[in-house]
PDB file of C-alpha atoms in Angstrom:
ATOM      1  CA  MET J 226      90.739  -0.741  -7.543  1.00 60.00           C
ATOM      2  CA  ALA J 227      88.551  -3.618  -6.661  1.00 75.00           C
ATOM      3  CA  ARG J 228      85.687  -4.391  -8.787  1.00 82.00           C
ATOM      4  CA  LYS J 229      82.223  -3.314  -7.780  1.00 90.00           C
ATOM      5  CA  GLY J 230      79.566  -5.682  -7.171  1.00 92.00           C
ATOM      6  CA  ASP J 231      75.902  -5.679  -6.044  1.00 93.00           C
ATOM      7  CA  ILE J 232      73.644  -8.241  -4.667  1.00 95.00           C
ATOM      8  CA  VAL J 233      69.738  -9.004  -4.769  1.00 95.00           C
ATOM      9  CA  ILE J 234      68.482 -10.602  -1.638  1.00 96.00           C
ATOM     10  CA  ASN J 235      65.112 -12.389  -1.763  1.00 96.00           C
ATOM     11  CA  ILE J 236      63.620 -11.106   1.591  1.00 95.00           C
ATOM     12  CA  GLU J 237      60.702 -13.490   1.488  1.00 95.00           C
ATOM     13  CA  ARG J 238      63.143 -16.702   1.626  1.00 95.00           C
ATOM     14  CA  CYS J 239      65.548 -15.285   4.240  1.00 96.00           C
ATOM     15  CA  LYS J 240      65.333 -16.764   7.807  1.00 96.00           C
ATOM     16  CA  GLY J 241      67.682 -14.099   9.236  1.00 95.00           C
ATOM     17  CA  CYS J 242      70.226 -16.837  10.539  1.00 95.00           C
ATOM     18  CA  GLU J 243      73.005 -14.010  10.060  1.00 94.00           C
ATOM     19  CA  VAL J 244      75.384 -16.630   8.765  1.00 95.00           C
ATOM     20  CA  CYS J 245      76.027 -14.292   5.810  1.00 95.00           C
ATOM     21  CA  LEU J 246      77.094 -11.473   8.122  1.00 95.00           C
ATOM     22  CA  SER J 247      80.305 -12.768   9.442  1.00 92.00           C
ATOM     23  CA  ALA J 248      81.095 -14.237   5.821  1.00 94.00           C
ATOM     24  CA  CYS J 249      81.111 -10.767   4.273  1.00 94.00           C
ATOM     25  CA  PRO J 250      84.521  -9.037   4.323  1.00 94.00           C
ATOM     26  CA  HIS J 251      83.216  -5.563   3.873  1.00 93.00           C
ATOM     27  CA  GLU J 252      80.435  -5.368   6.344  1.00 94.00           C
ATOM     28  CA  VAL J 253      77.829  -4.766   3.637  1.00 95.00           C
ATOM     29  CA  LEU J 254      75.027  -6.710   5.293  1.00 96.00           C
ATOM     30  CA  ALA J 255      73.003  -6.277   8.404  1.00 96.00           C
ATOM     31  CA  LEU J 256      69.744  -7.501   9.702  1.00 96.00           C
ATOM     32  CA  SER J 257      66.644  -5.232   9.127  1.00 96.00           C
ATOM     33  CA  LYS J 258      64.348  -4.142  11.841  1.00 95.00           C
ATOM     34  CA  GLU J 259      61.454  -5.064   9.828  1.00 95.00           C
ATOM     35  CA  VAL J 260      60.273  -8.657   9.526  1.00 96.00           C
ATOM     36  CA  ASN J 261      59.080 -10.649   6.294  1.00 95.00           C
ATOM     37  CA  SER J 262      55.791 -12.167   6.087  1.00 95.00           C
ATOM     38  CA  LYS J 263      57.131 -15.365   8.084  1.00 94.00           C
ATOM     39  CA  GLY J 264      58.042 -12.970  10.795  1.00 95.00           C
ATOM     40  CA  TYR J 265      62.005 -13.160  10.362  1.00 96.00           C
ATOM     41  CA  HIS J 266      64.297 -10.198  10.333  1.00 96.00           C
ATOM     42  CA  TYR J 267      65.865 -10.230   6.746  1.00 97.00           C
ATOM     43  CA  VAL J 268      69.076  -9.253   5.657  1.00 96.00           C
ATOM     44  CA  VAL J 269      69.599  -5.983   3.869  1.00 96.00           C
ATOM     45  CA  LYS J 270      72.488  -4.137   2.261  1.00 95.00           C
ATOM     46  CA  VAL J 271      73.636  -1.260   4.300  1.00 94.00           C
ATOM     47  CA  ASN J 272      76.599   0.145   2.213  1.00 91.00           C
ATOM     48  CA  SER J 273      78.013   0.163  -1.311  1.00 90.00           C
ATOM     49  CA  GLU J 274      81.306  -1.616  -0.522  1.00 92.00           C
ATOM     50  CA  CYS J 275      80.046  -4.813  -2.262  1.00 93.00           C
ATOM     51  CA  THR J 276      82.845  -6.252  -4.425  1.00 93.00           C
ATOM     52  CA  GLY J 277      80.742  -9.164  -5.803  1.00 93.00           C
ATOM     53  CA  CYS J 278      82.910 -11.751  -3.927  1.00 94.00           C
ATOM     54  CA  ALA J 279      79.699 -14.060  -3.499  1.00 95.00           C
ATOM     55  CA  ASN J 280      80.736 -15.232  -0.062  1.00 95.00           C
ATOM     56  CA  CYS J 281      77.355 -14.433   1.339  1.00 96.00           C
ATOM     57  CA  ALA J 282      75.626 -16.232  -1.358  1.00 96.00           C
ATOM     58  CA  ILE J 283      77.901 -19.291  -0.874  1.00 96.00           C
ATOM     59  CA  VAL J 284      77.299 -19.696   2.849  1.00 96.00           C
ATOM     60  CA  CYS J 285      73.475 -18.796   2.543  1.00 96.00           C
ATOM     61  CA  PRO J 286      71.795 -22.033   3.506  1.00 96.00           C
ATOM     62  CA  ASP J 287      68.423 -20.744   1.884  1.00 95.00           C
ATOM     63  CA  ALA J 288      69.923 -19.545  -1.591  1.00 94.00           C
ATOM     64  CA  VAL J 289      68.333 -16.180  -0.788  1.00 95.00           C
ATOM     65  CA  ILE J 290      71.304 -14.050  -2.346  1.00 96.00           C
ATOM     66  CA  THR J 291      71.922 -13.398  -6.021  1.00 96.00           C
ATOM     67  CA  VAL J 292      75.325 -11.718  -6.938  1.00 96.00           C
ATOM     68  CA  TYR J 293      76.423  -9.438  -9.620  1.00 95.00           C
ATOM     69  CA  ARG J 294      79.840  -8.290 -10.446  1.00 93.00           C
ATOM     70  CA  GLU J 295      80.923  -5.828 -13.285  1.00 90.00           C
ATOM     71  CA  LYS J 296      83.157  -7.004 -15.710  1.00 85.00           C
ATOM     72  CA  ALA J 297      86.999  -6.348 -15.365  1.00 77.00           C
ATOM     73  CA  THR J 298      87.889  -3.393 -17.867  1.00 70.00           C
ATOM     74  CA  SER J 299      91.167  -3.458 -19.677  1.00 56.00           C
ATOM     75  CA  GLY J 300      93.947  -2.132 -17.863  1.00 51.00           C
ATOM     76  CA  GLN J 301      92.840  -3.358 -14.263  1.00 49.00           C
TER      77      GLN J 301
ATOM     78  CA  MET B 211      79.483   3.187 -13.182  1.00 52.00           C
ATOM     79  CA  SER B 212      76.071   3.414 -11.313  1.00 54.00           C
ATOM     80  CA  GLU B 213      75.009   0.598  -9.221  1.00 51.00           C
ATOM     81  CA  LYS B 214      71.918  -0.141 -11.358  1.00 59.00           C
ATOM     82  CA  SER B 215      74.144  -1.145 -14.330  1.00 77.00           C
ATOM     83  CA  ILE B 216      75.830  -3.877 -12.308  1.00 86.00           C
ATOM     84  CA  ILE B 217      72.558  -5.703 -11.755  1.00 89.00           C
ATOM     85  CA  SER B 218      72.105  -7.021 -15.212  1.00 90.00           C
ATOM     86  CA  PRO B 219      72.427 -10.686 -16.796  1.00 90.00           C
ATOM     87  CA  GLU B 220      75.966 -10.233 -18.347  1.00 90.00           C
ATOM     88  CA  ASN B 221      77.199  -9.420 -14.687  1.00 92.00           C
ATOM     89  CA  LEU B 222      75.788 -12.398 -12.919  1.00 94.00           C
ATOM     90  CA  VAL B 223      78.328 -14.129 -10.828  1.00 94.00           C
ATOM     91  CA  TYR B 224      76.005 -16.315  -8.650  1.00 95.00           C
ATOM     92  CA  GLU B 225      72.409 -17.328  -8.426  1.00 95.00           C
ATOM     93  CA  LYS B 226      70.509 -20.200  -7.090  1.00 95.00           C
ATOM     94  CA  THR B 227      71.024 -23.276  -9.144  1.00 95.00           C
ATOM     95  CA  GLY B 228      68.181 -24.760 -11.481  1.00 95.00           C
ATOM     96  CA  VAL B 229      68.847 -28.088  -9.992  1.00 96.00           C
ATOM     97  CA  MET B 230      67.047 -26.969  -6.791  1.00 96.00           C
ATOM     98  CA  THR B 231      63.257 -26.069  -6.863  1.00 96.00           C
ATOM     99  CA  ASP B 232      62.022 -23.072  -5.772  1.00 95.00           C
ATOM    100  CA  LYS B 233      60.209 -24.531  -2.813  1.00 95.00           C
ATOM    101  CA  VAL B 234      61.255 -22.894   0.352  1.00 95.00           C
ATOM    102  CA  LEU B 235      63.463 -25.206   2.449  1.00 95.00           C
ATOM    103  CA  HIS B 236      61.727 -26.179   5.811  1.00 95.00           C
ATOM    104  CA  TYR B 237      65.138 -26.507   7.685  1.00 96.00           C
ATOM    105  CA  CYS B 238      65.622 -24.141  10.715  1.00 95.00           C
ATOM    106  CA  PRO B 239      67.457 -20.777  10.174  1.00 95.00           C
ATOM    107  CA  GLY B 240      71.234 -21.188   9.797  1.00 95.00           C
ATOM    108  CA  CYS B 241      71.056 -25.189   9.323  1.00 95.00           C
ATOM    109  CA  GLY B 242      73.847 -26.724   7.461  1.00 95.00           C
ATOM    110  CA  HIS B 243      71.396 -28.723   5.562  1.00 96.00           C
ATOM    111  CA  GLY B 244      70.258 -26.001   3.257  1.00 96.00           C
ATOM    112  CA  THR B 245      73.941 -25.238   2.325  1.00 96.00           C
ATOM    113  CA  ALA B 246      74.709 -29.063   1.644  1.00 97.00           C
ATOM    114  CA  HIS B 247      71.614 -29.338  -0.558  1.00 97.00           C
ATOM    115  CA  ARG B 248      72.647 -26.505  -2.749  1.00 97.00           C
ATOM    116  CA  ILE B 249      76.331 -27.511  -3.149  1.00 96.00           C
ATOM    117  CA  LEU B 250      75.191 -30.989  -4.192  1.00 97.00           C
ATOM    118  CA  ALA B 251      72.508 -29.290  -6.419  1.00 97.00           C
ATOM    119  CA  GLU B 252      75.423 -27.177  -7.767  1.00 97.00           C
ATOM    120  CA  ALA B 253      77.773 -29.980  -8.582  1.00 97.00           C
ATOM    121  CA  ILE B 254      75.081 -31.962 -10.484  1.00 97.00           C
ATOM    122  CA  ASP B 255      74.301 -28.655 -12.317  1.00 97.00           C
ATOM    123  CA  GLU B 256      78.035 -27.892 -13.161  1.00 96.00           C
ATOM    124  CA  LEU B 257      78.552 -31.645 -14.340  1.00 96.00           C
ATOM    125  CA  GLY B 258      75.559 -31.328 -16.521  1.00 96.00           C
ATOM    126  CA  ILE B 259      73.910 -34.725 -15.178  1.00 96.00           C
ATOM    127  CA  GLN B 260      70.589 -33.455 -13.794  1.00 96.00           C
ATOM    128  CA  GLY B 261      68.815 -35.902 -16.241  1.00 96.00           C
ATOM    129  CA  ASP B 262      70.963 -38.699 -15.389  1.00 96.00           C
ATOM    130  CA  THR B 263      71.070 -38.452 -11.552  1.00 97.00           C
ATOM    131  CA  ILE B 264      68.881 -40.329  -9.086  1.00 97.00           C
ATOM    132  CA  GLY B 265      68.890 -39.317  -5.275  1.00 97.00           C
ATOM    133  CA  VAL B 266      67.710 -41.425  -2.376  1.00 97.00           C
ATOM    134  CA  ALA B 267      66.140 -39.388   0.402  1.00 97.00           C
ATOM    135  CA  PRO B 268      66.600 -40.463   4.005  1.00 96.00           C
ATOM    136  CA  VAL B 269      64.308 -40.144   7.133  1.00 96.00           C
ATOM    137  CA  GLY B 270      65.327 -37.484   9.598  1.00 94.00           C
ATOM    138  CA  CYS B 271      65.426 -33.591   9.066  1.00 94.00           C
ATOM    139  CA  SER B 272      66.149 -34.165   5.282  1.00 94.00           C
ATOM    140  CA  VAL B 273      63.242 -36.640   4.803  1.00 95.00           C
ATOM    141  CA  LEU B 274      61.648 -33.881   2.470  1.00 95.00           C
ATOM    142  CA  ALA B 275      64.921 -33.620   0.291  1.00 96.00           C
ATOM    143  CA  TYR B 276      62.764 -34.925  -2.668  1.00 96.00           C
ATOM    144  CA  TYR B 277      61.047 -31.577  -2.578  1.00 96.00           C
ATOM    145  CA  TYR B 278      64.299 -29.607  -3.006  1.00 97.00           C
ATOM    146  CA  PHE B 279      66.182 -31.620  -5.873  1.00 97.00           C
ATOM    147  CA  ASP B 280      64.957 -31.136  -9.395  1.00 96.00           C
ATOM    148  CA  VAL B 281      66.239 -34.745  -9.881  1.00 97.00           C
ATOM    149  CA  ASP B 282      64.541 -38.150  -9.872  1.00 97.00           C
ATOM    150  CA  MET B 283      64.232 -38.913  -5.939  1.00 97.00           C
ATOM    151  CA  GLN B 284      63.279 -42.040  -4.122  1.00 97.00           C
ATOM    152  CA  GLU B 285      62.297 -42.106  -0.435  1.00 97.00           C
ATOM    153  CA  ALA B 286      63.998 -44.990   1.383  1.00 97.00           C
ATOM    154  CA  ALA B 287      62.769 -46.579   4.814  1.00 96.00           C
ATOM    155  CA  HIS B 288      64.717 -45.319   7.774  1.00 95.00           C
ATOM    156  CA  GLY B 289      68.403 -45.871   7.337  1.00 95.00           C
ATOM    157  CA  ARG B 290      67.765 -48.164   4.165  1.00 96.00           C
ATOM    158  CA  ALA B 291      69.048 -45.344   1.626  1.00 97.00           C
ATOM    159  CA  PRO B 292      72.393 -47.192   0.696  1.00 97.00           C
ATOM    160  CA  ALA B 293      70.392 -50.602   0.259  1.00 97.00           C
ATOM    161  CA  VAL B 294      67.703 -48.653  -2.155  1.00 97.00           C
ATOM    162  CA  ALA B 295      70.466 -47.047  -3.907  1.00 97.00           C
ATOM    163  CA  THR B 296      72.285 -50.231  -4.324  1.00 97.00           C
ATOM    164  CA  GLY B 297      69.159 -51.514  -6.141  1.00 97.00           C
ATOM    165  CA  ILE B 298      68.824 -48.486  -8.324  1.00 97.00           C
ATOM    166  CA  LYS B 299      72.409 -48.369  -9.263  1.00 97.00           C
ATOM    167  CA  ARG B 300      72.404 -52.171 -10.178  1.00 97.00           C
ATOM    168  CA  VAL B 301      69.205 -51.684 -12.332  1.00 97.00           C
ATOM    169  CA  MET B 302      70.602 -48.778 -13.997  1.00 97.00           C
ATOM    170  CA  PRO B 303      74.350 -48.682 -13.832  1.00 96.00           C
ATOM    171  CA  GLU B 304      74.820 -45.836 -16.250  1.00 96.00           C
ATOM    172  CA  LYS B 305      72.861 -43.276 -13.810  1.00 97.00           C
ATOM    173  CA  TYR B 306      74.574 -41.467 -11.006  1.00 97.00           C
ATOM    174  CA  VAL B 307      73.111 -42.370  -7.800  1.00 97.00           C
ATOM    175  CA  PHE B 308      73.526 -40.634  -4.537  1.00 97.00           C
ATOM    176  CA  THR B 309      72.011 -40.901  -1.073  1.00 97.00           C
ATOM    177  CA  TYR B 310      71.649 -37.935   1.395  1.00 97.00           C
ATOM    178  CA  GLN B 311      71.429 -39.103   4.950  1.00 96.00           C
ATOM    179  CA  GLY B 312      71.816 -37.713   8.481  1.00 95.00           C
ATOM    180  CA  ASP B 313      73.605 -39.332  11.355  1.00 93.00           C
ATOM    181  CA  GLY B 314      70.515 -40.880  12.851  1.00 93.00           C
ATOM    182  CA  ASP B 315      69.633 -42.371   9.534  1.00 95.00           C
ATOM    183  CA  LEU B 316      73.322 -43.503   8.526  1.00 95.00           C
ATOM    184  CA  ALA B 317      75.201 -44.316  11.711  1.00 95.00           C
ATOM    185  CA  ALA B 318      72.491 -45.559  14.146  1.00 94.00           C
ATOM    186  CA  ILE B 319      69.413 -47.343  12.604  1.00 94.00           C
ATOM    187  CA  GLY B 320      71.120 -47.689   9.072  1.00 95.00           C
ATOM    188  CA  THR B 321      74.483 -48.749  10.308  1.00 96.00           C
ATOM    189  CA  ALA B 322      74.120 -52.247   8.748  1.00 96.00           C
ATOM    190  CA  GLU B 323      73.110 -50.958   5.383  1.00 96.00           C
ATOM    191  CA  THR B 324      75.836 -48.259   5.369  1.00 96.00           C
ATOM    192  CA  ILE B 325      78.748 -50.786   6.235  1.00 97.00           C
ATOM    193  CA  HIS B 326      77.508 -53.329   3.867  1.00 97.00           C
ATOM    194  CA  ALA B 327      77.149 -51.238   1.004  1.00 97.00           C
ATOM    195  CA  CYS B 328      80.368 -49.754   1.581  1.00 97.00           C
ATOM    196  CA  ASN B 329      81.829 -53.224   1.911  1.00 96.00           C
ATOM    197  CA  ARG B 330      80.380 -54.408  -1.326  1.00 96.00           C
ATOM    198  CA  GLY B 331      81.925 -51.343  -2.949  1.00 95.00           C
ATOM    199  CA  GLU B 332      78.605 -50.319  -4.329  1.00 95.00           C
ATOM    200  CA  ASN B 333      79.084 -47.632  -7.116  1.00 96.00           C
ATOM    201  CA  ILE B 334      77.254 -44.975  -5.112  1.00 97.00           C
ATOM    202  CA  LEU B 335      77.881 -41.667  -3.589  1.00 97.00           C
ATOM    203  CA  VAL B 336      76.605 -41.593   0.092  1.00 97.00           C
ATOM    204  CA  VAL B 337      76.393 -37.670   1.652  1.00 97.00           C
ATOM    205  CA  PHE B 338      76.449 -37.931   5.347  1.00 97.00           C
ATOM    206  CA  ILE B 339      75.604 -34.892   7.356  1.00 97.00           C
ATOM    207  CA  ASN B 340      76.814 -35.183  10.835  1.00 96.00           C
ATOM    208  CA  ASN B 341      75.460 -32.708  13.619  1.00 95.00           C
ATOM    209  CA  GLY B 342      75.912 -35.103  16.431  1.00 94.00           C
ATOM    210  CA  ILE B 343      72.282 -35.367  17.560  1.00 94.00           C
ATOM    211  CA  TYR B 344      68.587 -36.342  16.309  1.00 95.00           C
ATOM    212  CA  GLY B 345      67.494 -33.044  15.084  1.00 92.00           C
ATOM    213  CA  MET B 346      63.991 -33.786  13.863  1.00 92.00           C
ATOM    214  CA  THR B 347      62.646 -35.642  16.951  1.00 93.00           C
ATOM    215  CA  GLY B 348      63.862 -33.157  19.456  1.00 92.00           C
ATOM    216  CA  GLY B 349      67.704 -32.909  20.028  1.00 93.00           C
ATOM    217  CA  GLN B 350      68.025 -36.539  21.285  1.00 95.00           C
ATOM    218  CA  MET B 351      71.549 -38.016  21.861  1.00 95.00           C
ATOM    219  CA  ALA B 352      72.851 -39.726  18.590  1.00 95.00           C
ATOM    220  CA  PRO B 353      75.637 -42.275  18.168  1.00 95.00           C
ATOM    221  CA  THR B 354      77.630 -39.447  16.777  1.00 96.00           C
ATOM    222  CA  THR B 355      76.972 -37.238  20.031  1.00 96.00           C
ATOM    223  CA  LEU B 356      80.370 -36.095  21.669  1.00 96.00           C
ATOM    224  CA  PRO B 357      81.710 -37.279  24.782  1.00 96.00           C
ATOM    225  CA  GLY B 358      80.283 -34.721  27.494  1.00 95.00           C
ATOM    226  CA  MET B 359      77.971 -33.239  25.018  1.00 95.00           C
ATOM    227  CA  LYS B 360      74.369 -32.242  26.402  1.00 95.00           C
ATOM    228  CA  SER B 361      71.432 -33.393  24.469  1.00 95.00           C
ATOM    229  CA  SER B 362      67.542 -33.810  25.499  1.00 94.00           C
ATOM    230  CA  THR B 363      68.234 -37.492  26.651  1.00 95.00           C
ATOM    231  CA  SER B 364      71.609 -36.883  27.959  1.00 95.00           C
ATOM    232  CA  PRO B 365      70.943 -33.534  30.031  1.00 95.00           C
ATOM    233  CA  PHE B 366      74.024 -34.024  31.963  1.00 96.00           C
ATOM    234  CA  GLY B 367      76.312 -34.676  29.108  1.00 95.00           C
ATOM    235  CA  ARG B 368      77.139 -37.934  27.361  1.00 96.00           C
ATOM    236  CA  ASP B 369      78.745 -40.087  29.858  1.00 96.00           C
ATOM    237  CA  VAL B 370      80.827 -42.594  27.941  1.00 95.00           C
ATOM    238  CA  SER B 371      81.049 -45.295  30.544  1.00 96.00           C
ATOM    239  CA  THR B 372      77.193 -45.813  30.444  1.00 95.00           C
ATOM    240  CA  MET B 373      76.094 -44.293  27.193  1.00 94.00           C
ATOM    241  CA  GLY B 374      79.163 -45.623  24.955  1.00 94.00           C
ATOM    242  CA  ASN B 375      81.496 -43.827  22.673  1.00 95.00           C
ATOM    243  CA  PRO B 376      80.730 -41.825  19.563  1.00 95.00           C
ATOM    244  CA  LEU B 377      80.966 -43.677  16.482  1.00 94.00           C
ATOM    245  CA  LYS B 378      83.504 -42.288  13.888  1.00 95.00           C
ATOM    246  CA  ILE B 379      81.745 -44.004  10.868  1.00 95.00           C
ATOM    247  CA  THR B 380      83.500 -42.116   8.212  1.00 96.00           C
ATOM    248  CA  GLU B 381      86.872 -43.561   9.737  1.00 96.00           C
ATOM    249  CA  LEU B 382      85.170 -46.986   9.757  1.00 96.00           C
ATOM    250  CA  VAL B 383      84.035 -47.188   6.263  1.00 96.00           C
ATOM    251  CA  ALA B 384      87.525 -45.709   5.043  1.00 96.00           C
ATOM    252  CA  GLN B 385      88.987 -49.154   6.326  1.00 95.00           C
ATOM    253  CA  LEU B 386      86.738 -51.188   4.223  1.00 96.00           C
ATOM    254  CA  PRO B 387      88.220 -52.142   0.483  1.00 95.00           C
ATOM    255  CA  GLY B 388      85.042 -51.049  -1.090  1.00 95.00           C
ATOM    256  CA  THR B 389      85.507 -47.481  -0.729  1.00 96.00           C
ATOM    257  CA  TYR B 390      87.213 -45.667  -3.132  1.00 96.00           C
ATOM    258  CA  PHE B 391      87.010 -41.883  -1.768  1.00 97.00           C
ATOM    259  CA  VAL B 392      86.217 -41.027   1.672  1.00 97.00           C
ATOM    260  CA  THR B 393      86.285 -37.404   2.893  1.00 97.00           C
ATOM    261  CA  ARG B 394      85.024 -35.240   5.938  1.00 97.00           C
ATOM    262  CA  GLN B 395      84.141 -31.565   5.084  1.00 96.00           C
ATOM    263  CA  SER B 396      82.088 -28.811   6.446  1.00 96.00           C
ATOM    264  CA  VAL B 397      79.824 -25.984   5.122  1.00 96.00           C
ATOM    265  CA  HIS B 398      79.913 -23.197   7.702  1.00 95.00           C
ATOM    266  CA  VAL B 399      82.378 -20.684   6.129  1.00 95.00           C
ATOM    267  CA  PRO B 400      82.848 -19.881   2.374  1.00 96.00           C
ATOM    268  CA  ALA B 401      86.232 -21.706   2.187  1.00 96.00           C
ATOM    269  CA  ASN B 402      84.898 -24.711   3.462  1.00 97.00           C
ATOM    270  CA  VAL B 403      81.693 -24.547   1.242  1.00 97.00           C
ATOM    271  CA  ARG B 404      83.943 -24.373  -1.777  1.00 97.00           C
ATOM    272  CA  LYS B 405      86.124 -27.411  -0.422  1.00 97.00           C
ATOM    273  CA  ALA B 406      82.951 -29.499   0.322  1.00 97.00           C
ATOM    274  CA  LYS B 407      81.577 -28.889  -3.282  1.00 97.00           C
ATOM    275  CA  ARG B 408      84.676 -29.731  -4.983  1.00 97.00           C
ATOM    276  CA  ALA B 409      84.802 -33.036  -2.969  1.00 97.00           C
ATOM    277  CA  ILE B 410      81.054 -33.779  -4.064  1.00 97.00           C
ATOM    278  CA  LYS B 411      82.003 -33.062  -7.467  1.00 97.00           C
ATOM    279  CA  LYS B 412      84.835 -35.153  -7.721  1.00 96.00           C
ATOM    280  CA  ALA B 413      82.945 -38.071  -5.866  1.00 96.00           C
ATOM    281  CA  LEU B 414      80.312 -37.646  -8.666  1.00 96.00           C
ATOM    282  CA  GLU B 415      82.953 -37.931 -11.340  1.00 96.00           C
ATOM    283  CA  TYR B 416      84.534 -40.923  -9.788  1.00 95.00           C
ATOM    284  CA  GLN B 417      81.010 -42.848 -10.190  1.00 94.00           C
ATOM    285  CA  LYS B 418      81.850 -42.873 -13.890  1.00 91.00           C
ATOM    286  CA  LEU B 419      85.256 -45.016 -13.037  1.00 93.00           C
ATOM    287  CA  ASN B 420      83.180 -47.805 -11.407  1.00 92.00           C
ATOM    288  CA  ARG B 421      85.804 -48.258  -8.465  1.00 93.00           C
ATOM    289  CA  GLY B 422      83.546 -48.251  -5.355  1.00 95.00           C
ATOM    290  CA  THR B 423      81.817 -46.293  -2.837  1.00 97.00           C
ATOM    291  CA  CYS B 424      82.421 -42.564  -2.474  1.00 97.00           C
ATOM    292  CA  PHE B 425      81.526 -41.411   1.166  1.00 97.00           C
ATOM    293  CA  VAL B 426      81.504 -37.580   1.874  1.00 97.00           C
ATOM    294  CA  GLU B 427      80.668 -36.613   5.288  1.00 97.00           C
ATOM    295  CA  ILE B 428      79.630 -32.933   6.153  1.00 97.00           C
ATOM    296  CA  VAL B 429      80.027 -32.077   9.735  1.00 97.00           C
ATOM    297  CA  SER B 430      77.136 -29.659  10.310  1.00 96.00           C
ATOM    298  CA  ASN B 431      75.413 -27.604  12.940  1.00 95.00           C
ATOM    299  CA  CYS B 432      72.065 -27.902  14.525  1.00 95.00           C
ATOM    300  CA  PRO B 433      71.244 -24.564  16.323  1.00 95.00           C
ATOM    301  CA  TYR B 434      67.839 -25.848  17.380  1.00 93.00           C
ATOM    302  CA  GLY B 435      69.226 -29.124  18.886  1.00 94.00           C
ATOM    303  CA  TRP B 436      72.151 -27.461  20.526  1.00 95.00           C
ATOM    304  CA  LYS B 437      70.112 -24.618  21.875  1.00 94.00           C
ATOM    305  CA  MET B 438      72.022 -21.901  20.251  1.00 95.00           C
ATOM    306  CA  THR B 439      72.090 -19.201  17.713  1.00 96.00           C
ATOM    307  CA  PRO B 440      73.349 -20.274  14.085  1.00 96.00           C
ATOM    308  CA  VAL B 441      76.445 -18.109  14.679  1.00 95.00           C
ATOM    309  CA  GLU B 442      77.026 -19.521  17.959  1.00 96.00           C
ATOM    310  CA  SER B 443      76.535 -23.075  16.934  1.00 96.00           C
ATOM    311  CA  ASN B 444      78.975 -22.555  14.009  1.00 96.00           C
ATOM    312  CA  LYS B 445      81.556 -21.449  16.579  1.00 96.00           C
ATOM    313  CA  TRP B 446      80.798 -24.116  18.918  1.00 96.00           C
ATOM    314  CA  MET B 447      81.167 -26.661  16.089  1.00 96.00           C
ATOM    315  CA  GLU B 448      84.532 -25.308  15.239  1.00 96.00           C
ATOM    316  CA  GLU B 449      85.713 -25.641  18.782  1.00 96.00           C
ATOM    317  CA  ASN B 450      84.147 -28.706  19.876  1.00 96.00           C
ATOM    318  CA  MET B 451      83.122 -30.881  16.815  1.00 96.00           C
ATOM    319  CA  PHE B 452      86.317 -30.323  14.665  1.00 97.00           C
ATOM    320  CA  PRO B 453      88.861 -31.524  17.232  1.00 96.00           C
ATOM    321  CA  PHE B 454      86.861 -34.939  17.390  1.00 96.00           C
ATOM    322  CA  TYR B 455      85.827 -35.043  13.593  1.00 97.00           C
ATOM    323  CA  PRO B 456      88.838 -33.608  11.945  1.00 96.00           C
ATOM    324  CA  LEU B 457      88.094 -32.142   8.510  1.00 97.00           C
ATOM    325  CA  GLY B 458      90.083 -33.516   5.512  1.00 96.00           C
ATOM    326  CA  ASP B 459      90.275 -36.450   3.006  1.00 96.00           C
ATOM    327  CA  ILE B 460      90.549 -39.950   4.763  1.00 96.00           C
ATOM    328  CA  LYS B 461      91.119 -42.007   1.920  1.00 95.00           C
ATOM    329  CA  VAL B 462      92.095 -40.743  -1.339  1.00 94.00           C
ATOM    330  CA  PRO B 463      92.338 -42.813  -4.869  1.00 90.00           C
ATOM    331  CA  GLU B 464      95.744 -44.093  -5.406  1.00 82.00           C
ATOM    332  CA  LYS B 465      97.339 -42.492  -8.516  1.00 73.00           C
TER     333      LYS B 465
END
């Protein structure tokens, strides 16, 4: 089973460029209907399929995303 | 395991590097400059040379680069970054010196400085962001604009019979004996970001060897200048920029 991960999005820094959406292999990300204080639709997490691969964070031009991934347990 | 427990310091795999300041980047949404800044900062962080690095900022979109790197920075006059970096490196040869320049800065007004710094084999790293357009001033045609590519000063597309041919400055400097490592990368998908970061890290490591100029071109997008969304601009870049500016190492050090 794939290791589970999670992300934290700094919505105030997000400019809604959508580059991370296509980088995510599990379609975890989508644009919000709401806007942040600068008027940009920001990225939100829409499901719990995240594996912590960090692809979204690596392509993000504004370093918005922090990625966590659970430690591999023995036997996996 | 509940999701809450995943978000804890021991599970952290990626966060913004401390070599970048907390200032919000002024770049347009989806601009490759942000990613290029970040991988350069991460390379500096991973090599542990934050205190020994001096950067030279250009004129153009990335004119405010000194706000974003938490290292010593110097602003240069338009196109003169390699000349300024030459001076810094010669006075403090033990420091790691890089310049960060766009195509208008490096390949247009600064062509002389770029070519002569590379020809002298100055022991610096030149990071060259090529988006084929003058982004900051309103998307005018640059020396690197592709044939037939529309810009605000070539609205019917670049006609090479009157406007000249695009300048492949990276291939040009690779011919010079002074350059040690010359490569072309991009930062639009995760795999290419990883490769570009490895190239920058290698180039910074080579600076210790004193063998010559390292030149890293990053082919980038300009969603605003190209009048496209960031995702469209990345696709356009793959289809049009990469055939003309092929990615890969152009000059690698001999073993």
